[in-house]
């Protein structure tokens, strides 16, 4: 990480940190004052989105159902598949709480980041001790992507939007598969709500 001067904040983002076993210890050893922002979304939607991204790069992979379940009729979920494992947020948070207190975390709702980007960004700015400069007027909804985007900055050339890999249409997944996955995640979600003190409304 680069040196950070007085009055500066250095930020870095890597989605895999939250689910990498060694990451909390390494970050703690680097700086125990680190503030941690974790963006989470409904783990079922997250798994389908993960699959969609992989499918776009490799169209010959097995079906979502075949990857997500060891046995669909019994509902036995394959937790060795990373798309499923990543969404067991309570398990990952347990690992982090061995090094950092809950006060060092801000959990951002991926759903609210879409429905109320300024509200969620307000929470981020408060958590970081920043003045709220990113507000409603900085966003517009991009109908094509289905996401809010940042408006063109003054003197800037164009608005900022999520990249091509975001906002793709998801493949149609059988309702029974979705229900089985919801049932699988429910106890983990409830534990995560208790741990964070936040109900993300995924059930």
PDB file of C-alpha atoms in Angstrom:
ATOM      1  CA  UNK A   1       0.000   0.000   0.000  1.00  0.00           C
ATOM      2  CA  UNK A   2       1.264   3.536  -0.701  1.00  0.00           C
ATOM      3  CA  UNK A   3       2.170   5.814   2.201  1.00  0.00           C
ATOM      4  CA  UNK A   4      -0.796   7.799   3.451  1.00  0.00           C
ATOM      5  CA  UNK A   5      -0.230  11.343   4.637  1.00  0.00           C
ATOM      6  CA  UNK A   6      -2.141  13.174   7.352  1.00  0.00           C
ATOM      7  CA  UNK A   7      -5.641  13.996   6.077  1.00  0.00           C
ATOM      8  CA  UNK A   8      -5.523  11.353   3.339  1.00  0.00           C
ATOM      9  CA  UNK A   9      -7.389   8.074   2.999  1.00  0.00           C
ATOM     10  CA  UNK A  10      -5.916   5.235   0.956  1.00  0.00           C
ATOM     11  CA  UNK A  11      -8.463   2.783  -0.447  1.00  0.00           C
ATOM     12  CA  UNK A  12      -8.024  -0.569  -2.132  1.00  0.00           C
ATOM     13  CA  UNK A  13     -10.658  -2.977  -3.389  1.00  0.00           C
ATOM     14  CA  UNK A  14     -10.407  -6.689  -4.008  1.00  0.00           C
ATOM     15  CA  UNK A  15     -13.558  -8.851  -3.864  1.00  0.00           C
ATOM     16  CA  UNK A  16     -11.638 -11.972  -2.840  1.00  0.00           C
ATOM     17  CA  UNK A  17     -10.294 -10.485   0.422  1.00  0.00           C
ATOM     18  CA  UNK A  18     -13.508 -11.207   2.344  1.00  0.00           C
ATOM     19  CA  UNK A  19     -13.433 -14.910   1.451  1.00  0.00           C
ATOM     20  CA  UNK A  20      -9.655 -15.498   1.649  1.00  0.00           C
ATOM     21  CA  UNK A  21      -8.726 -17.198   4.932  1.00  0.00           C
ATOM     22  CA  UNK A  22      -5.307 -15.519   5.277  1.00  0.00           C
ATOM     23  CA  UNK A  23      -6.480 -11.975   4.428  1.00  0.00           C
ATOM     24  CA  UNK A  24      -7.646 -10.795   7.899  1.00  0.00           C
ATOM     25  CA  UNK A  25      -4.366 -11.738   9.592  1.00  0.00           C
ATOM     26  CA  UNK A  26      -2.278 -10.137   6.838  1.00  0.00           C
ATOM     27  CA  UNK A  27      -4.292  -6.910   6.851  1.00  0.00           C
ATOM     28  CA  UNK A  28      -4.248  -6.788  10.675  1.00  0.00           C
ATOM     29  CA  UNK A  29      -0.455  -7.176  10.644  1.00  0.00           C
ATOM     30  CA  UNK A  30      -0.192  -4.355   8.087  1.00  0.00           C
ATOM     31  CA  UNK A  31      -2.508  -1.986   9.991  1.00  0.00           C
ATOM     32  CA  UNK A  32      -4.965  -2.794  12.752  1.00  0.00           C
ATOM     33  CA  UNK A  33      -6.581   0.627  12.183  1.00  0.00           C
ATOM     34  CA  UNK A  34      -7.853  -0.399   8.747  1.00  0.00           C
ATOM     35  CA  UNK A  35     -11.542   0.240   8.117  1.00  0.00           C
ATOM     36  CA  UNK A  36     -13.276  -2.484   6.138  1.00  0.00           C
ATOM     37  CA  UNK A  37     -16.172  -1.984   3.728  1.00  0.00           C
ATOM     38  CA  UNK A  38     -17.958  -5.139   2.597  1.00  0.00           C
ATOM     39  CA  UNK A  39     -20.583  -5.004  -0.156  1.00  0.00           C
ATOM     40  CA  UNK A  40     -22.991  -7.934   0.132  1.00  0.00           C
ATOM     41  CA  UNK A  41     -26.042  -8.941  -1.852  1.00  0.00           C
ATOM     42  CA  UNK A  42     -28.607 -11.733  -1.753  1.00  0.00           C
ATOM     43  CA  UNK A  43     -26.370 -14.830  -1.928  1.00  0.00           C
ATOM     44  CA  UNK A  44     -28.722 -16.628  -4.349  1.00  0.00           C
ATOM     45  CA  UNK A  45     -28.643 -13.697  -6.797  1.00  0.00           C
ATOM     46  CA  UNK A  46     -24.882 -13.401  -6.198  1.00  0.00           C
ATOM     47  CA  UNK A  47     -24.328 -17.073  -7.111  1.00  0.00           C
ATOM     48  CA  UNK A  48     -26.426 -16.747 -10.292  1.00  0.00           C
ATOM     49  CA  UNK A  49     -24.530 -13.573 -11.226  1.00  0.00           C
ATOM     50  CA  UNK A  50     -21.199 -15.318 -10.615  1.00  0.00           C
ATOM     51  CA  UNK A  51     -22.341 -18.187 -12.851  1.00  0.00           C
ATOM     52  CA  UNK A  52     -23.492 -15.723 -15.549  1.00  0.00           C
ATOM     53  CA  UNK A  53     -20.056 -14.111 -15.638  1.00  0.00           C
ATOM     54  CA  UNK A  54     -18.296 -17.504 -15.890  1.00  0.00           C
ATOM     55  CA  UNK A  55     -20.759 -18.638 -18.575  1.00  0.00           C
ATOM     56  CA  UNK A  56     -19.981 -15.566 -20.692  1.00  0.00           C
ATOM     57  CA  UNK A  57     -16.295 -16.557 -20.706  1.00  0.00           C
ATOM     58  CA  UNK A  58     -16.857 -20.304 -21.032  1.00  0.00           C
ATOM     59  CA  UNK A  59     -20.205 -21.259 -22.657  1.00  0.00           C
ATOM     60  CA  UNK A  60     -19.494 -24.999 -22.332  1.00  0.00           C
ATOM     61  CA  UNK A  61     -19.635 -25.169 -18.515  1.00  0.00           C
ATOM     62  CA  UNK A  62     -22.331 -27.391 -16.918  1.00  0.00           C
ATOM     63  CA  UNK A  63     -25.718 -25.943 -15.954  1.00  0.00           C
ATOM     64  CA  UNK A  64     -26.095 -23.816 -12.813  1.00  0.00           C
ATOM     65  CA  UNK A  65     -28.145 -26.594 -11.225  1.00  0.00           C
ATOM     66  CA  UNK A  66     -25.441 -29.215 -11.905  1.00  0.00           C
ATOM     67  CA  UNK A  67     -22.773 -27.044 -10.293  1.00  0.00           C
ATOM     68  CA  UNK A  68     -24.817 -25.829  -7.314  1.00  0.00           C
ATOM     69  CA  UNK A  69     -26.118 -29.198  -6.128  1.00  0.00           C
ATOM     70  CA  UNK A  70     -24.547 -32.538  -5.330  1.00  0.00           C
ATOM     71  CA  UNK A  71     -28.091 -33.907  -5.296  1.00  0.00           C
ATOM     72  CA  UNK A  72     -31.060 -31.698  -6.222  1.00  0.00           C
ATOM     73  CA  UNK A  73     -33.771 -34.120  -5.073  1.00  0.00           C
ATOM     74  CA  UNK A  74     -32.369 -34.171  -1.522  1.00  0.00           C
ATOM     75  CA  UNK A  75     -31.371 -30.490  -1.738  1.00  0.00           C
ATOM     76  CA  UNK A  76     -27.714 -31.266  -1.009  1.00  0.00           C
ATOM     77  CA  UNK A  77     -25.831 -28.125  -2.001  1.00  0.00           C
ATOM     78  CA  UNK A  78     -22.242 -28.307  -3.248  1.00  0.00           C
ATOM     79  CA  UNK A  79     -20.412 -25.859  -0.970  1.00  0.00           C
ATOM     80  CA  UNK A  80     -17.117 -26.629  -2.702  1.00  0.00           C
ATOM     81  CA  UNK A  81     -18.310 -24.568  -5.695  1.00  0.00           C
ATOM     82  CA  UNK A  82     -16.981 -21.046  -5.104  1.00  0.00           C
ATOM     83  CA  UNK A  83     -20.148 -19.348  -6.442  1.00  0.00           C
ATOM     84  CA  UNK A  84     -22.072 -20.995  -3.573  1.00  0.00           C
ATOM     85  CA  UNK A  85     -19.346 -20.824  -0.908  1.00  0.00           C
ATOM     86  CA  UNK A  86     -18.772 -17.056  -1.263  1.00  0.00           C
ATOM     87  CA  UNK A  87     -22.402 -16.329  -0.223  1.00  0.00           C
ATOM     88  CA  UNK A  88     -22.003 -17.991   3.206  1.00  0.00           C
ATOM     89  CA  UNK A  89     -21.185 -14.557   4.612  1.00  0.00           C
ATOM     90  CA  UNK A  90     -21.477 -15.515   8.307  1.00  0.00           C
ATOM     91  CA  UNK A  91     -18.661 -18.045   7.934  1.00  0.00           C
ATOM     92  CA  UNK A  92     -16.334 -15.508   6.317  1.00  0.00           C
ATOM     93  CA  UNK A  93     -17.197 -12.809   8.858  1.00  0.00           C
ATOM     94  CA  UNK A  94     -16.384 -15.239  11.710  1.00  0.00           C
ATOM     95  CA  UNK A  95     -12.845 -15.428  10.352  1.00  0.00           C
ATOM     96  CA  UNK A  96     -12.507 -11.628  10.183  1.00  0.00           C
ATOM     97  CA  UNK A  97     -13.883 -11.057  13.687  1.00  0.00           C
ATOM     98  CA  UNK A  98     -10.925 -12.985  15.102  1.00  0.00           C
ATOM     99  CA  UNK A  99      -8.811  -9.962  14.116  1.00  0.00           C
ATOM    100  CA  UNK A 100     -11.059  -6.909  13.779  1.00  0.00           C
ATOM    101  CA  UNK A 101     -13.960  -5.677  15.957  1.00  0.00           C
ATOM    102  CA  UNK A 102     -17.347  -5.170  14.295  1.00  0.00           C
ATOM    103  CA  UNK A 103     -16.884  -1.384  14.641  1.00  0.00           C
ATOM    104  CA  UNK A 104     -14.191  -1.544  11.926  1.00  0.00           C
ATOM    105  CA  UNK A 105     -16.717  -2.863   9.383  1.00  0.00           C
ATOM    106  CA  UNK A 106     -19.342  -1.229   7.233  1.00  0.00           C
ATOM    107  CA  UNK A 107     -21.666  -3.653   5.448  1.00  0.00           C
ATOM    108  CA  UNK A 108     -23.121  -2.097   2.315  1.00  0.00           C
ATOM    109  CA  UNK A 109     -26.262  -3.579   0.792  1.00  0.00           C
ATOM    110  CA  UNK A 110     -25.737  -4.373  -2.896  1.00  0.00           C
ATOM    111  CA  UNK A 111     -29.499  -4.087  -3.414  1.00  0.00           C
ATOM    112  CA  UNK A 112     -29.669  -0.619  -1.804  1.00  0.00           C
ATOM    113  CA  UNK A 113     -26.592   0.445  -3.767  1.00  0.00           C
ATOM    114  CA  UNK A 114     -28.840   0.030  -6.837  1.00  0.00           C
ATOM    115  CA  UNK A 115     -32.131   1.345  -5.378  1.00  0.00           C
ATOM    116  CA  UNK A 116     -30.615   4.199  -3.317  1.00  0.00           C
ATOM    117  CA  UNK A 117     -26.981   4.770  -4.330  1.00  0.00           C
ATOM    118  CA  UNK A 118     -26.722   8.185  -2.661  1.00  0.00           C
ATOM    119  CA  UNK A 119     -28.060   6.782   0.631  1.00  0.00           C
ATOM    120  CA  UNK A 120     -25.554   3.926   0.696  1.00  0.00           C
ATOM    121  CA  UNK A 121     -22.719   6.242  -0.379  1.00  0.00           C
ATOM    122  CA  UNK A 122     -23.777   8.585   2.434  1.00  0.00           C
ATOM    123  CA  UNK A 123     -23.231   5.729   4.897  1.00  0.00           C
ATOM    124  CA  UNK A 124     -19.807   5.034   3.360  1.00  0.00           C
ATOM    125  CA  UNK A 125     -18.767   8.695   3.640  1.00  0.00           C
ATOM    126  CA  UNK A 126     -19.972   8.839   7.283  1.00  0.00           C
ATOM    127  CA  UNK A 127     -18.095   5.629   8.140  1.00  0.00           C
ATOM    128  CA  UNK A 128     -14.877   7.043   6.670  1.00  0.00           C
ATOM    129  CA  UNK A 129     -15.344  10.365   8.501  1.00  0.00           C
ATOM    130  CA  UNK A 130     -15.771  12.275   5.232  1.00  0.00           C
ATOM    131  CA  UNK A 131     -18.062  15.167   4.447  1.00  0.00           C
ATOM    132  CA  UNK A 132     -21.047  13.989   2.389  1.00  0.00           C
ATOM    133  CA  UNK A 133     -20.141  15.271  -1.080  1.00  0.00           C
ATOM    134  CA  UNK A 134     -21.578  12.417  -3.175  1.00  0.00           C
ATOM    135  CA  UNK A 135     -25.343  12.969  -3.204  1.00  0.00           C
ATOM    136  CA  UNK A 136     -28.501  12.179  -5.208  1.00  0.00           C
ATOM    137  CA  UNK A 137     -27.707  14.698  -7.933  1.00  0.00           C
ATOM    138  CA  UNK A 138     -24.516  12.797  -8.810  1.00  0.00           C
ATOM    139  CA  UNK A 139     -26.405   9.714 -10.039  1.00  0.00           C
ATOM    140  CA  UNK A 140     -28.681   8.808 -12.920  1.00  0.00           C
ATOM    141  CA  UNK A 141     -30.296   5.455 -13.696  1.00  0.00           C
ATOM    142  CA  UNK A 142     -28.958   3.766 -16.819  1.00  0.00           C
ATOM    143  CA  UNK A 143     -31.933   1.890 -18.326  1.00  0.00           C
ATOM    144  CA  UNK A 144     -29.707  -0.282 -20.538  1.00  0.00           C
ATOM    145  CA  UNK A 145     -27.532  -1.592 -17.693  1.00  0.00           C
ATOM    146  CA  UNK A 146     -30.244  -1.554 -15.040  1.00  0.00           C
ATOM    147  CA  UNK A 147     -27.858   0.212 -12.651  1.00  0.00           C
ATOM    148  CA  UNK A 148     -27.312   3.742 -11.405  1.00  0.00           C
ATOM    149  CA  UNK A 149     -24.268   5.476 -12.892  1.00  0.00           C
ATOM    150  CA  UNK A 150     -22.269   8.529 -11.878  1.00  0.00           C
ATOM    151  CA  UNK A 151     -23.085  11.612 -13.919  1.00  0.00           C
ATOM    152  CA  UNK A 152     -20.359  13.197 -15.996  1.00  0.00           C
ATOM    153  CA  UNK A 153     -18.025  15.153 -13.703  1.00  0.00           C
ATOM    154  CA  UNK A 154     -17.554  18.834 -14.517  1.00  0.00           C
ATOM    155  CA  UNK A 155     -14.969  19.045 -17.250  1.00  0.00           C
ATOM    156  CA  UNK A 156     -15.098  15.264 -17.603  1.00  0.00           C
ATOM    157  CA  UNK A 157     -15.649  13.526 -20.902  1.00  0.00           C
ATOM    158  CA  UNK A 158     -18.403  11.043 -20.048  1.00  0.00           C
ATOM    159  CA  UNK A 159     -20.464   9.528 -17.218  1.00  0.00           C
ATOM    160  CA  UNK A 160     -18.993   6.670 -15.186  1.00  0.00           C
ATOM    161  CA  UNK A 161     -20.820   3.381 -15.265  1.00  0.00           C
ATOM    162  CA  UNK A 162     -20.064  -0.178 -14.220  1.00  0.00           C
ATOM    163  CA  UNK A 163     -18.101  -2.140 -16.813  1.00  0.00           C
ATOM    164  CA  UNK A 164     -19.361  -4.482 -19.537  1.00  0.00           C
ATOM    165  CA  UNK A 165     -19.306  -7.480 -17.199  1.00  0.00           C
ATOM    166  CA  UNK A 166     -21.996  -5.870 -14.981  1.00  0.00           C
ATOM    167  CA  UNK A 167     -25.698  -5.744 -15.726  1.00  0.00           C
ATOM    168  CA  UNK A 168     -25.834  -8.765 -18.035  1.00  0.00           C
ATOM    169  CA  UNK A 169     -29.154 -10.613 -18.193  1.00  0.00           C
ATOM    170  CA  UNK A 170     -29.071 -13.765 -16.045  1.00  0.00           C
ATOM    171  CA  UNK A 171     -29.990 -17.166 -17.499  1.00  0.00           C
ATOM    172  CA  UNK A 172     -33.395 -18.569 -16.542  1.00  0.00           C
ATOM    173  CA  UNK A 173     -32.948 -20.774 -13.442  1.00  0.00           C
ATOM    174  CA  UNK A 174     -35.612 -23.306 -12.477  1.00  0.00           C
ATOM    175  CA  UNK A 175     -37.802 -22.104  -9.578  1.00  0.00           C
ATOM    176  CA  UNK A 176     -37.168 -25.246  -7.533  1.00  0.00           C
ATOM    177  CA  UNK A 177     -33.407 -24.676  -7.769  1.00  0.00           C
ATOM    178  CA  UNK A 178     -33.801 -21.087  -6.518  1.00  0.00           C
ATOM    179  CA  UNK A 179     -36.097 -22.219  -3.654  1.00  0.00           C
ATOM    180  CA  UNK A 180     -33.663 -24.949  -2.585  1.00  0.00           C
ATOM    181  CA  UNK A 181     -30.788 -22.464  -2.554  1.00  0.00           C
ATOM    182  CA  UNK A 182     -32.855 -19.941  -0.569  1.00  0.00           C
ATOM    183  CA  UNK A 183     -33.576 -22.661   1.996  1.00  0.00           C
ATOM    184  CA  UNK A 184     -29.882 -23.521   2.159  1.00  0.00           C
ATOM    185  CA  UNK A 185     -28.777 -19.915   2.738  1.00  0.00           C
ATOM    186  CA  UNK A 186     -31.572 -18.921   5.166  1.00  0.00           C
ATOM    187  CA  UNK A 187     -29.852 -20.027   8.440  1.00  0.00           C
ATOM    188  CA  UNK A 188     -26.539 -18.492   7.309  1.00  0.00           C
ATOM    189  CA  UNK A 189     -28.321 -15.240   6.386  1.00  0.00           C
ATOM    190  CA  UNK A 190     -30.060 -15.075   9.763  1.00  0.00           C
ATOM    191  CA  UNK A 191     -26.742 -15.618  11.537  1.00  0.00           C
ATOM    192  CA  UNK A 192     -25.167 -12.888   9.393  1.00  0.00           C
ATOM    193  CA  UNK A 193     -28.030 -10.478  10.296  1.00  0.00           C
ATOM    194  CA  UNK A 194     -27.425 -11.220  14.003  1.00  0.00           C
ATOM    195  CA  UNK A 195     -23.665 -10.794  13.687  1.00  0.00           C
ATOM    196  CA  UNK A 196     -23.891  -7.464  11.836  1.00  0.00           C
ATOM    197  CA  UNK A 197     -27.027  -6.087  13.519  1.00  0.00           C
ATOM    198  CA  UNK A 198     -28.467  -5.504  10.026  1.00  0.00           C
ATOM    199  CA  UNK A 199     -31.393  -7.224   8.337  1.00  0.00           C
ATOM    200  CA  UNK A 200     -30.678  -7.255   4.612  1.00  0.00           C
ATOM    201  CA  UNK A 201     -34.167  -8.608   3.791  1.00  0.00           C
ATOM    202  CA  UNK A 202     -33.042 -11.529   1.659  1.00  0.00           C
ATOM    203  CA  UNK A 203     -35.680 -13.952   2.970  1.00  0.00           C
TER     204      UNK A 203
END
